[in-house]
mmCIF file of N, CA, C and O in Angstrom:
data_model
loop_
_atom_site.group_PDB
_atom_site.id
_atom_site.type_symbol
_atom_site.label_atom_id
_atom_site.label_comp_id
_atom_site.label_asym_id
_atom_site.label_seq_id
_atom_site.Cartn_x
_atom_site.Cartn_y
_atom_site.Cartn_z
ATOM 1 N N MET A 1 33.956 75.375 146.491
ATOM 2 C CA MET A 1 35.204 75.945 146.066
ATOM 3 C C MET A 1 35.227 75.927 144.564
ATOM 4 O O MET A 1 35.588 75.047 143.830
ATOM 5 N N GLY A 2 34.782 77.076 144.006
ATOM 6 C CA GLY A 2 34.732 77.227 142.568
ATOM 7 C C GLY A 2 35.900 78.032 142.032
ATOM 8 O O GLY A 2 36.381 78.957 142.697
ATOM 9 N N TYR A 3 36.288 77.757 140.846
ATOM 10 C CA TYR A 3 37.369 78.472 140.213
ATOM 11 C C TYR A 3 36.910 78.978 138.836
ATOM 12 O O TYR A 3 36.189 78.326 138.151
ATOM 13 N N LYS A 4 37.413 80.145 138.467
ATOM 14 C CA LYS A 4 37.121 80.627 137.087
ATOM 15 C C LYS A 4 38.274 80.077 136.258
ATOM 16 O O LYS A 4 39.468 79.976 136.662
ATOM 17 N N LYS A 5 38.013 79.727 135.039
ATOM 18 C CA LYS A 5 39.010 79.112 134.187
ATOM 19 C C LYS A 5 40.143 80.177 133.948
ATOM 20 O O LYS A 5 41.290 79.781 133.782
ATOM 21 N N SER A 6 39.822 81.412 133.893
ATOM 22 C CA SER A 6 40.839 82.448 133.680
ATOM 23 C C SER A 6 41.797 82.603 134.824
ATOM 24 O O SER A 6 42.913 83.089 134.683
ATOM 25 N N ASP A 7 41.422 82.127 135.974
ATOM 26 C CA ASP A 7 42.275 82.218 137.245
ATOM 27 C C ASP A 7 43.154 80.981 137.352
ATOM 28 O O ASP A 7 44.048 81.035 138.249
ATOM 29 N N LEU A 8 42.996 79.939 136.584
ATOM 30 C CA LEU A 8 43.798 78.729 136.793
ATOM 31 C C LEU A 8 45.148 78.919 136.165
ATOM 32 O O LEU A 8 45.296 79.578 135.139
ATOM 33 N N PRO A 9 46.157 78.313 136.782
ATOM 34 C CA PRO A 9 47.533 78.433 136.198
ATOM 35 C C PRO A 9 47.643 77.607 134.900
ATOM 36 O O PRO A 9 46.844 76.649 134.657
ATOM 37 N N SER A 10 48.508 77.966 133.995
ATOM 38 C CA SER A 10 48.712 77.237 132.774
ATOM 39 C C SER A 10 50.192 77.043 132.498
ATOM 40 O O SER A 10 51.033 77.747 133.086
ATOM 41 N N LYS A 11 50.475 76.110 131.652
ATOM 42 C CA LYS A 11 51.841 75.827 131.217
ATOM 43 C C LYS A 11 51.868 75.509 129.743
ATOM 44 O O LYS A 11 50.816 75.385 129.100
ATOM 45 N N THR A 12 53.033 75.462 129.151
ATOM 46 C CA THR A 12 53.216 75.099 127.760
ATOM 47 C C THR A 12 53.704 73.706 127.668
ATOM 48 O O THR A 12 54.686 73.296 128.379
ATOM 49 N N CYS A 13 53.104 72.909 126.819
ATOM 50 C CA CYS A 13 53.472 71.484 126.665
ATOM 51 C C CYS A 13 54.912 71.396 126.074
ATOM 52 O O CYS A 13 55.255 72.132 125.158
ATOM 53 N N ALA A 14 55.703 70.520 126.663
ATOM 54 C CA ALA A 14 57.090 70.374 126.208
ATOM 55 C C ALA A 14 57.172 69.655 124.782
ATOM 56 O O ALA A 14 58.229 69.846 124.146
ATOM 57 N N THR A 15 56.183 69.000 124.355
ATOM 58 C CA THR A 15 56.219 68.331 123.060
ATOM 59 C C THR A 15 55.585 69.152 121.936
ATOM 60 O O THR A 15 56.223 69.481 120.990
ATOM 61 N N CYS A 16 54.345 69.567 122.145
ATOM 62 C CA CYS A 16 53.588 70.229 121.059
ATOM 63 C C CYS A 16 53.645 71.746 121.135
ATOM 64 O O CYS A 16 53.382 72.437 120.189
ATOM 65 N N GLY A 17 54.025 72.266 122.327
ATOM 66 C CA GLY A 17 54.182 73.686 122.483
ATOM 67 C C GLY A 17 52.876 74.433 122.674
ATOM 68 O O GLY A 17 52.909 75.686 122.725
ATOM 69 N N LEU A 18 51.791 73.733 122.850
ATOM 70 C CA LEU A 18 50.500 74.403 123.056
ATOM 71 C C LEU A 18 50.288 74.634 124.576
ATOM 72 O O LEU A 18 50.733 73.819 125.404
ATOM 73 N N PRO A 19 49.565 75.674 124.909
ATOM 74 C CA PRO A 19 49.297 75.909 126.337
ATOM 75 C C PRO A 19 48.207 74.965 126.869
ATOM 76 O O PRO A 19 47.337 74.578 126.087
ATOM 77 N N PHE A 20 48.314 74.603 128.127
ATOM 78 C CA PHE A 20 47.303 73.828 128.766
ATOM 79 C C PHE A 20 47.125 74.302 130.183
ATOM 80 O O PHE A 20 48.029 74.833 130.756
ATOM 81 N N ASN A 21 45.897 74.122 130.715
ATOM 82 C CA ASN A 21 45.532 74.573 132.026
ATOM 83 C C ASN A 21 45.549 73.502 133.116
ATOM 84 O O ASN A 21 45.535 72.289 132.809
ATOM 85 N N TRP A 22 45.678 73.985 134.317
ATOM 86 C CA TRP A 22 45.628 73.123 135.499
ATOM 87 C C TRP A 22 44.391 72.268 135.512
ATOM 88 O O TRP A 22 43.292 72.714 135.078
ATOM 89 N N ARG A 23 44.523 71.049 135.936
ATOM 90 C CA ARG A 23 43.403 70.138 136.152
ATOM 91 C C ARG A 23 43.401 69.569 137.503
ATOM 92 O O ARG A 23 44.440 69.428 138.174
ATOM 93 N N LYS A 24 42.197 69.268 138.055
ATOM 94 C CA LYS A 24 42.045 68.748 139.398
ATOM 95 C C LYS A 24 42.937 67.505 139.611
ATOM 96 O O LYS A 24 43.530 67.358 140.667
ATOM 97 N N LYS A 25 43.050 66.634 138.601
ATOM 98 C CA LYS A 25 43.846 65.415 138.788
ATOM 99 C C LYS A 25 45.293 65.662 138.900
ATOM 100 O O LYS A 25 46.066 64.815 139.301
ATOM 101 N N TRP A 26 45.785 66.892 138.521
ATOM 102 C CA TRP A 26 47.165 67.272 138.667
ATOM 103 C C TRP A 26 47.445 68.124 139.878
ATOM 104 O O TRP A 26 48.529 68.623 140.058
ATOM 105 N N GLU A 27 46.476 68.155 140.778
ATOM 106 C CA GLU A 27 46.593 69.066 141.952
ATOM 107 C C GLU A 27 47.805 68.785 142.821
ATOM 108 O O GLU A 27 48.498 69.697 143.245
ATOM 109 N N LYS A 28 48.087 67.499 143.046
ATOM 110 C CA LYS A 28 49.209 67.124 143.938
ATOM 111 C C LYS A 28 50.595 67.212 143.328
ATOM 112 O O LYS A 28 51.600 67.335 143.979
ATOM 113 N N ASN A 29 50.675 67.160 141.960
ATOM 114 C CA ASN A 29 51.995 67.127 141.331
ATOM 115 C C ASN A 29 52.062 68.135 140.122
ATOM 116 O O ASN A 29 52.740 67.849 139.168
ATOM 117 N N TRP A 30 51.382 69.287 140.239
ATOM 118 C CA TRP A 30 51.359 70.264 139.149
ATOM 119 C C TRP A 30 52.805 70.727 138.798
ATOM 120 O O TRP A 30 53.118 70.984 137.667
ATOM 121 N N ALA A 31 53.710 70.764 139.809
ATOM 122 C CA ALA A 31 55.057 71.230 139.522
ATOM 123 C C ALA A 31 55.851 70.287 138.607
ATOM 124 O O ALA A 31 56.801 70.683 137.933
ATOM 125 N N HIS A 32 55.416 69.048 138.557
ATOM 126 C CA HIS A 32 56.100 68.031 137.703
ATOM 127 C C HIS A 32 55.452 67.719 136.406
ATOM 128 O O HIS A 32 55.932 66.948 135.627
ATOM 129 N N VAL A 33 54.261 68.320 136.168
ATOM 130 C CA VAL A 33 53.554 68.135 134.901
ATOM 131 C C VAL A 33 54.221 68.852 133.772
ATOM 132 O O VAL A 33 54.477 70.066 133.899
ATOM 133 N N LYS A 34 54.569 68.132 132.680
ATOM 134 C CA LYS A 34 55.248 68.727 131.542
ATOM 135 C C LYS A 34 54.485 68.622 130.221
ATOM 136 O O LYS A 34 54.666 69.404 129.281
ATOM 137 N N TYR A 35 53.574 67.622 130.174
ATOM 138 C CA TYR A 35 52.884 67.343 128.879
ATOM 139 C C TYR A 35 51.379 67.533 129.059
ATOM 140 O O TYR A 35 50.833 67.283 130.092
ATOM 141 N N CYS A 36 50.719 67.930 127.974
ATOM 142 C CA CYS A 36 49.327 68.174 127.999
ATOM 143 C C CYS A 36 48.454 66.918 127.919
ATOM 144 O O CYS A 36 47.310 66.958 128.309
ATOM 145 N N SER A 37 49.043 65.836 127.370
ATOM 146 C CA SER A 37 48.276 64.627 127.215
ATOM 147 C C SER A 37 49.166 63.371 127.259
ATOM 148 O O SER A 37 50.425 63.502 127.248
ATOM 149 N N LYS A 38 48.521 62.235 127.309
ATOM 150 C CA LYS A 38 49.321 60.946 127.252
ATOM 151 C C LYS A 38 50.012 60.873 125.893
ATOM 152 O O LYS A 38 51.070 60.287 125.811
ATOM 153 N N ARG A 39 49.326 61.325 124.868
ATOM 154 C CA ARG A 39 49.901 61.186 123.519
ATOM 155 C C ARG A 39 51.227 62.040 123.445
ATOM 156 O O ARG A 39 52.252 61.516 122.890
ATOM 157 N N CYS A 40 51.230 63.211 124.012
ATOM 158 C CA CYS A 40 52.454 64.034 123.988
ATOM 159 C C CYS A 40 53.507 63.380 124.844
ATOM 160 O O CYS A 40 54.699 63.465 124.535
ATOM 161 N N ARG A 41 53.142 62.771 125.948
ATOM 162 C CA ARG A 41 54.182 62.088 126.800
ATOM 163 C C ARG A 41 54.793 60.994 126.083
ATOM 164 O O ARG A 41 56.017 60.702 126.196
ATOM 165 N N ARG A 42 54.018 60.180 125.331
ATOM 166 C CA ARG A 42 54.534 59.048 124.548
ATOM 167 C C ARG A 42 55.483 59.538 123.421
ATOM 168 O O ARG A 42 56.479 58.895 123.119
ATOM 169 N N ASN A 43 55.167 60.685 122.825
ATOM 170 C CA ASN A 43 55.934 61.192 121.722
ATOM 171 C C ASN A 43 56.897 62.298 122.121
ATOM 172 O O ASN A 43 57.241 63.168 121.387
ATOM 173 N N LYS A 44 57.414 62.264 123.389
ATOM 174 C CA LYS A 44 58.199 63.292 123.876
ATOM 175 C C LYS A 44 59.531 63.499 123.167
ATOM 176 O O LYS A 44 60.116 64.595 123.214
ATOM 177 N N MET A 45 60.022 62.554 122.483
ATOM 178 C CA MET A 45 61.261 62.695 121.727
ATOM 179 C C MET A 45 61.033 63.466 120.398
ATOM 180 O O MET A 45 61.938 64.057 119.858
ATOM 181 N N VAL A 46 59.832 63.408 119.881
ATOM 182 C CA VAL A 46 59.508 64.060 118.657
ATOM 183 C C VAL A 46 58.851 65.440 118.933
ATOM 184 O O VAL A 46 57.763 65.535 119.381
ATOM 185 N N LYS A 47 59.682 66.517 118.676
ATOM 186 C CA LYS A 47 59.160 67.828 118.902
ATOM 187 C C LYS A 47 58.611 68.439 117.677
ATOM 188 O O LYS A 47 59.212 68.245 116.606
ATOM 189 N N ALA A 48 57.527 69.137 117.774
ATOM 190 C CA ALA A 48 56.917 69.749 116.613
ATOM 191 C C ALA A 48 57.725 70.976 116.204
ATOM 192 O O ALA A 48 58.223 71.737 116.981
ATOM 193 N N ASP A 49 57.901 71.135 114.884
ATOM 194 C CA ASP A 49 58.593 72.256 114.313
ATOM 195 C C ASP A 49 57.599 73.307 113.970
ATOM 196 O O ASP A 49 57.061 73.392 112.857
ATOM 197 N N LYS A 50 57.378 74.252 114.879
ATOM 198 C CA LYS A 50 56.425 75.329 114.703
ATOM 199 C C LYS A 50 57.066 76.625 114.786
ATOM 200 O O LYS A 50 57.934 76.963 115.417
#
């Protein structure tokens, strides 16, 4: 079961505003994923001014 990176869904991080792609470890809870990394999850109150 192979996937092309271009076919994977993506979202925008709620903290840094950068796009991130689906990962296998997020397969079961992709609908609830909001942050691209643990660092962004820790700093969720601090939003980047871009």
